[in-house]
């Protein structure tokens, strides 16, 4: 989260009308089932699996991502799945605003709140719920079906444990950082 600018080759990223910056080297499957809220950066080699969605006539988004998010290089976002009453189904993956997912992290959560930082090389298990204003340290392994309360710092694992609490100012700090990171992500 340094103060310097991050430059990128203009030809490598596609910028949408809502300010999303998506690397041409990302792997996005089922883009019609993915909602990006705006001003989100999808880095190189990031994989988003919008093709993994519940079958049937209803058109429900598979992956919903809020505003001012950063999806790190080589991270993987896939909707969680389970078999219920003998029927295999995918369920939506919902990510709030101002969420930073570190490089090489794998996310199969049910939901990630707003103002959340997920470090590098993390695994967020199937149907995990991470509430608002959380910090998941590098290399943490959040167990499937876990619920991480707001203002938690989580590390280690498997399974990861709550190791500290964040101050109430976390929302303002993470929001300012994500807006700053977006503003300083400039093409050359």
mmCIF file of C-alpha atoms in Angstrom:
data_model
loop_
_atom_site.group_PDB
_atom_site.id
_atom_site.type_symbol
_atom_site.label_atom_id
_atom_site.label_comp_id
_atom_site.label_asym_id
_atom_site.label_seq_id
_atom_site.Cartn_x
_atom_site.Cartn_y
_atom_site.Cartn_z
ATOM 1 C CA UNK A 1 0.000 0.000 0.000
ATOM 2 C CA UNK A 2 2.877 2.354 -0.740
ATOM 3 C CA UNK A 3 2.451 5.971 -1.719
ATOM 4 C CA UNK A 4 4.046 5.574 -5.173
ATOM 5 C CA UNK A 5 2.236 5.125 -8.447
ATOM 6 C CA UNK A 6 1.724 1.717 -10.022
ATOM 7 C CA UNK A 7 2.033 1.971 -13.770
ATOM 8 C CA UNK A 8 0.751 -0.480 -16.331
ATOM 9 C CA UNK A 9 0.858 -0.827 -20.071
ATOM 10 C CA UNK A 10 -2.355 0.705 -21.420
ATOM 11 C CA UNK A 11 -2.699 -2.154 -23.919
ATOM 12 C CA UNK A 12 -2.722 -4.774 -21.161
ATOM 13 C CA UNK A 13 -5.872 -3.531 -19.408
ATOM 14 C CA UNK A 14 -9.400 -2.995 -20.659
ATOM 15 C CA UNK A 15 -11.144 -0.109 -18.896
ATOM 16 C CA UNK A 16 -14.932 -0.354 -18.674
ATOM 17 C CA UNK A 17 -17.452 2.495 -18.599
ATOM 18 C CA UNK A 18 -17.669 2.148 -14.811
ATOM 19 C CA UNK A 19 -13.897 2.408 -14.357
ATOM 20 C CA UNK A 20 -13.092 -1.268 -13.889
ATOM 21 C CA UNK A 21 -9.578 -2.085 -15.110
ATOM 22 C CA UNK A 22 -9.374 -5.695 -16.253
ATOM 23 C CA UNK A 23 -6.106 -7.265 -17.361
ATOM 24 C CA UNK A 24 -6.214 -8.916 -20.764
ATOM 25 C CA UNK A 25 -4.089 -11.607 -19.120
ATOM 26 C CA UNK A 26 -6.775 -12.434 -16.543
ATOM 27 C CA UNK A 27 -8.949 -15.520 -17.039
ATOM 28 C CA UNK A 28 -12.630 -14.637 -16.784
ATOM 29 C CA UNK A 29 -15.084 -17.432 -17.531
ATOM 30 C CA UNK A 30 -18.820 -16.780 -17.803
ATOM 31 C CA UNK A 31 -18.472 -12.990 -17.838
ATOM 32 C CA UNK A 32 -22.258 -12.644 -18.272
ATOM 33 C CA UNK A 33 -22.596 -14.083 -14.732
ATOM 34 C CA UNK A 34 -20.075 -11.708 -13.129
ATOM 35 C CA UNK A 35 -20.966 -8.276 -11.761
ATOM 36 C CA UNK A 36 -18.171 -5.746 -11.136
ATOM 37 C CA UNK A 37 -19.418 -2.754 -9.164
ATOM 38 C CA UNK A 38 -16.981 -0.220 -10.611
ATOM 39 C CA UNK A 39 -13.410 1.013 -10.148
ATOM 40 C CA UNK A 40 -12.250 -2.533 -9.496
ATOM 41 C CA UNK A 41 -8.849 -3.758 -10.704
ATOM 42 C CA UNK A 42 -8.540 -7.331 -11.970
ATOM 43 C CA UNK A 43 -4.825 -8.102 -12.192
ATOM 44 C CA UNK A 44 -2.892 -10.368 -14.535
ATOM 45 C CA UNK A 45 -3.535 -14.130 -14.224
ATOM 46 C CA UNK A 46 -6.497 -13.535 -11.877
ATOM 47 C CA UNK A 47 -9.166 -16.191 -12.484
ATOM 48 C CA UNK A 48 -12.875 -15.464 -11.951
ATOM 49 C CA UNK A 49 -15.190 -18.432 -12.529
ATOM 50 C CA UNK A 50 -18.527 -16.933 -13.469
ATOM 51 C CA UNK A 51 -19.319 -20.057 -15.464
ATOM 52 C CA UNK A 52 -19.776 -22.013 -12.223
ATOM 53 C CA UNK A 53 -23.357 -21.149 -11.447
ATOM 54 C CA UNK A 54 -26.529 -22.930 -10.506
ATOM 55 C CA UNK A 55 -28.269 -24.479 -13.493
ATOM 56 C CA UNK A 56 -31.831 -23.485 -14.224
ATOM 57 C CA UNK A 57 -33.970 -20.799 -15.772
ATOM 58 C CA UNK A 58 -33.340 -18.016 -13.233
ATOM 59 C CA UNK A 59 -30.472 -15.748 -14.170
ATOM 60 C CA UNK A 60 -28.583 -15.285 -10.956
ATOM 61 C CA UNK A 61 -25.079 -13.823 -10.962
ATOM 62 C CA UNK A 62 -22.383 -16.285 -9.916
ATOM 63 C CA UNK A 63 -19.832 -13.706 -8.715
ATOM 64 C CA UNK A 64 -20.718 -10.231 -7.442
ATOM 65 C CA UNK A 65 -17.857 -7.841 -6.687
ATOM 66 C CA UNK A 66 -18.292 -4.342 -5.241
ATOM 67 C CA UNK A 67 -16.544 -1.051 -5.891
ATOM 68 C CA UNK A 68 -12.859 -0.179 -5.409
ATOM 69 C CA UNK A 69 -11.734 -3.800 -5.128
ATOM 70 C CA UNK A 70 -8.352 -5.173 -6.157
ATOM 71 C CA UNK A 71 -8.110 -8.798 -7.242
ATOM 72 C CA UNK A 72 -4.457 -9.784 -7.005
ATOM 73 C CA UNK A 73 -2.250 -11.421 -9.555
ATOM 74 C CA UNK A 74 -2.898 -15.178 -9.917
ATOM 75 C CA UNK A 75 -5.754 -15.072 -7.395
ATOM 76 C CA UNK A 76 -8.731 -17.385 -7.982
ATOM 77 C CA UNK A 77 -12.369 -16.533 -7.233
ATOM 78 C CA UNK A 78 -14.845 -19.406 -7.557
ATOM 79 C CA UNK A 79 -18.391 -19.735 -6.298
ATOM 80 C CA UNK A 80 -18.794 -22.311 -3.511
ATOM 81 C CA UNK A 81 -20.624 -25.563 -4.197
ATOM 82 C CA UNK A 82 -22.361 -28.340 -2.293
ATOM 83 C CA UNK A 83 -24.690 -31.255 -2.816
ATOM 84 C CA UNK A 84 -28.079 -30.715 -1.188
ATOM 85 C CA UNK A 85 -30.784 -33.414 -1.298
ATOM 86 C CA UNK A 86 -28.756 -35.231 -3.916
ATOM 87 C CA UNK A 87 -28.442 -32.192 -6.215
ATOM 88 C CA UNK A 88 -25.029 -30.620 -6.872
ATOM 89 C CA UNK A 89 -25.237 -26.829 -7.002
ATOM 90 C CA UNK A 90 -23.079 -23.735 -7.054
ATOM 91 C CA UNK A 91 -24.012 -20.753 -4.898
ATOM 92 C CA UNK A 92 -23.129 -17.075 -5.472
ATOM 93 C CA UNK A 93 -19.854 -15.565 -4.254
ATOM 94 C CA UNK A 94 -20.523 -12.032 -2.988
ATOM 95 C CA UNK A 95 -17.732 -9.539 -2.299
ATOM 96 C CA UNK A 96 -18.361 -6.064 -0.843
ATOM 97 C CA UNK A 97 -16.679 -2.713 -1.529
ATOM 98 C CA UNK A 98 -13.036 -1.818 -0.813
ATOM 99 C CA UNK A 99 -11.836 -5.436 -0.745
ATOM 100 C CA UNK A 100 -8.221 -6.268 -1.553
ATOM 101 C CA UNK A 101 -7.416 -9.888 -2.393
ATOM 102 C CA UNK A 102 -3.689 -10.679 -2.406
ATOM 103 C CA UNK A 103 -1.809 -12.508 -5.099
ATOM 104 C CA UNK A 104 -2.090 -16.310 -5.293
ATOM 105 C CA UNK A 105 -5.065 -16.386 -2.914
ATOM 106 C CA UNK A 106 -8.001 -18.739 -3.526
ATOM 107 C CA UNK A 107 -11.485 -17.572 -2.517
ATOM 108 C CA UNK A 108 -14.537 -19.873 -2.415
ATOM 109 C CA UNK A 109 -16.425 -17.935 0.251
ATOM 110 C CA UNK A 110 -20.169 -17.374 0.418
ATOM 111 C CA UNK A 111 -19.558 -13.716 1.230
ATOM 112 C CA UNK A 112 -16.826 -11.240 1.995
ATOM 113 C CA UNK A 113 -17.965 -7.976 3.536
ATOM 114 C CA UNK A 114 -16.698 -4.498 2.742
ATOM 115 C CA UNK A 115 -13.365 -3.061 3.875
ATOM 116 C CA UNK A 116 -11.580 -6.421 3.941
ATOM 117 C CA UNK A 117 -7.917 -7.155 3.203
ATOM 118 C CA UNK A 118 -6.959 -10.701 2.279
ATOM 119 C CA UNK A 119 -3.202 -11.275 2.142
ATOM 120 C CA UNK A 120 -1.068 -13.234 -0.290
ATOM 121 C CA UNK A 121 -1.311 -17.034 -0.603
ATOM 122 C CA UNK A 122 -4.496 -17.320 1.471
ATOM 123 C CA UNK A 123 -7.205 -19.932 1.122
ATOM 124 C CA UNK A 124 -10.742 -18.849 1.982
ATOM 125 C CA UNK A 125 -12.732 -22.074 2.280
ATOM 126 C CA UNK A 126 -16.101 -22.898 0.766
ATOM 127 C CA UNK A 127 -19.054 -21.013 2.246
ATOM 128 C CA UNK A 128 -16.854 -19.015 4.628
ATOM 129 C CA UNK A 129 -18.349 -15.675 5.644
ATOM 130 C CA UNK A 130 -15.974 -12.805 6.338
ATOM 131 C CA UNK A 131 -17.778 -9.837 7.870
ATOM 132 C CA UNK A 132 -16.870 -6.164 7.310
ATOM 133 C CA UNK A 133 -13.531 -4.643 8.332
ATOM 134 C CA UNK A 134 -11.316 -7.730 8.576
ATOM 135 C CA UNK A 135 -7.661 -8.411 7.873
ATOM 136 C CA UNK A 136 -6.684 -11.911 6.748
ATOM 137 C CA UNK A 137 -2.893 -12.211 7.109
ATOM 138 C CA UNK A 138 -0.667 -13.693 4.387
ATOM 139 C CA UNK A 139 -0.793 -17.515 4.136
ATOM 140 C CA UNK A 140 -3.915 -17.847 6.319
ATOM 141 C CA UNK A 141 -6.221 -20.808 5.675
ATOM 142 C CA UNK A 142 -9.812 -19.953 6.624
ATOM 143 C CA UNK A 143 -11.770 -23.177 7.097
ATOM 144 C CA UNK A 144 -14.909 -23.910 5.088
ATOM 145 C CA UNK A 145 -18.141 -22.629 6.701
ATOM 146 C CA UNK A 146 -16.204 -20.327 9.072
ATOM 147 C CA UNK A 147 -17.703 -17.014 10.117
ATOM 148 C CA UNK A 148 -15.125 -14.293 10.773
ATOM 149 C CA UNK A 149 -16.593 -11.445 12.864
ATOM 150 C CA UNK A 150 -16.101 -7.780 11.967
ATOM 151 C CA UNK A 151 -12.830 -6.098 13.003
ATOM 152 C CA UNK A 152 -10.953 -9.418 13.238
ATOM 153 C CA UNK A 153 -7.320 -10.066 12.334
ATOM 154 C CA UNK A 154 -6.973 -13.683 11.242
ATOM 155 C CA UNK A 155 -3.752 -15.669 10.749
ATOM 156 C CA UNK A 156 -2.340 -19.169 10.462
ATOM 157 C CA UNK A 157 -4.062 -22.413 9.882
ATOM 158 C CA UNK A 158 -5.484 -24.583 8.904
ATOM 159 C CA UNK A 159 -7.711 -23.504 10.426
ATOM 160 C CA UNK A 160 -6.869 -19.815 10.755
ATOM 161 C CA UNK A 161 -7.544 -18.213 14.130
ATOM 162 C CA UNK A 162 -8.462 -14.710 15.259
ATOM 163 C CA UNK A 163 -5.242 -13.218 16.615
ATOM 164 C CA UNK A 164 -6.211 -9.573 17.175
ATOM 165 C CA UNK A 165 -8.927 -6.943 16.797
ATOM 166 C CA UNK A 166 -8.844 -3.961 14.455
ATOM 167 C CA UNK A 167 -9.747 -0.448 15.627
ATOM 168 C CA UNK A 168 -13.028 1.193 14.658
ATOM 169 C CA UNK A 169 -11.112 3.480 12.283
ATOM 170 C CA UNK A 170 -10.408 0.461 10.025
ATOM 171 C CA UNK A 171 -13.266 1.246 7.655
ATOM 172 C CA UNK A 172 -11.973 4.761 6.969
ATOM 173 C CA UNK A 173 -8.352 3.595 6.646
ATOM 174 C CA UNK A 174 -9.092 0.691 4.259
ATOM 175 C CA UNK A 175 -11.454 2.853 2.191
ATOM 176 C CA UNK A 176 -8.857 5.611 1.826
ATOM 177 C CA UNK A 177 -6.198 3.022 0.880
ATOM 178 C CA UNK A 178 -8.348 1.356 -1.775
ATOM 179 C CA UNK A 179 -9.309 4.695 -3.341
ATOM 180 C CA UNK A 180 -5.659 5.791 -3.253
ATOM 181 C CA UNK A 181 -4.486 2.530 -4.849
ATOM 182 C CA UNK A 182 -7.059 2.915 -7.636
ATOM 183 C CA UNK A 183 -6.129 6.569 -8.235
ATOM 184 C CA UNK A 184 -2.442 5.670 -8.438
ATOM 185 C CA UNK A 185 -2.951 2.723 -10.813
ATOM 186 C CA UNK A 186 -2.156 4.596 -14.020
ATOM 187 C CA UNK A 187 -1.397 3.658 -17.607
ATOM 188 C CA UNK A 188 1.742 4.630 -19.470
#
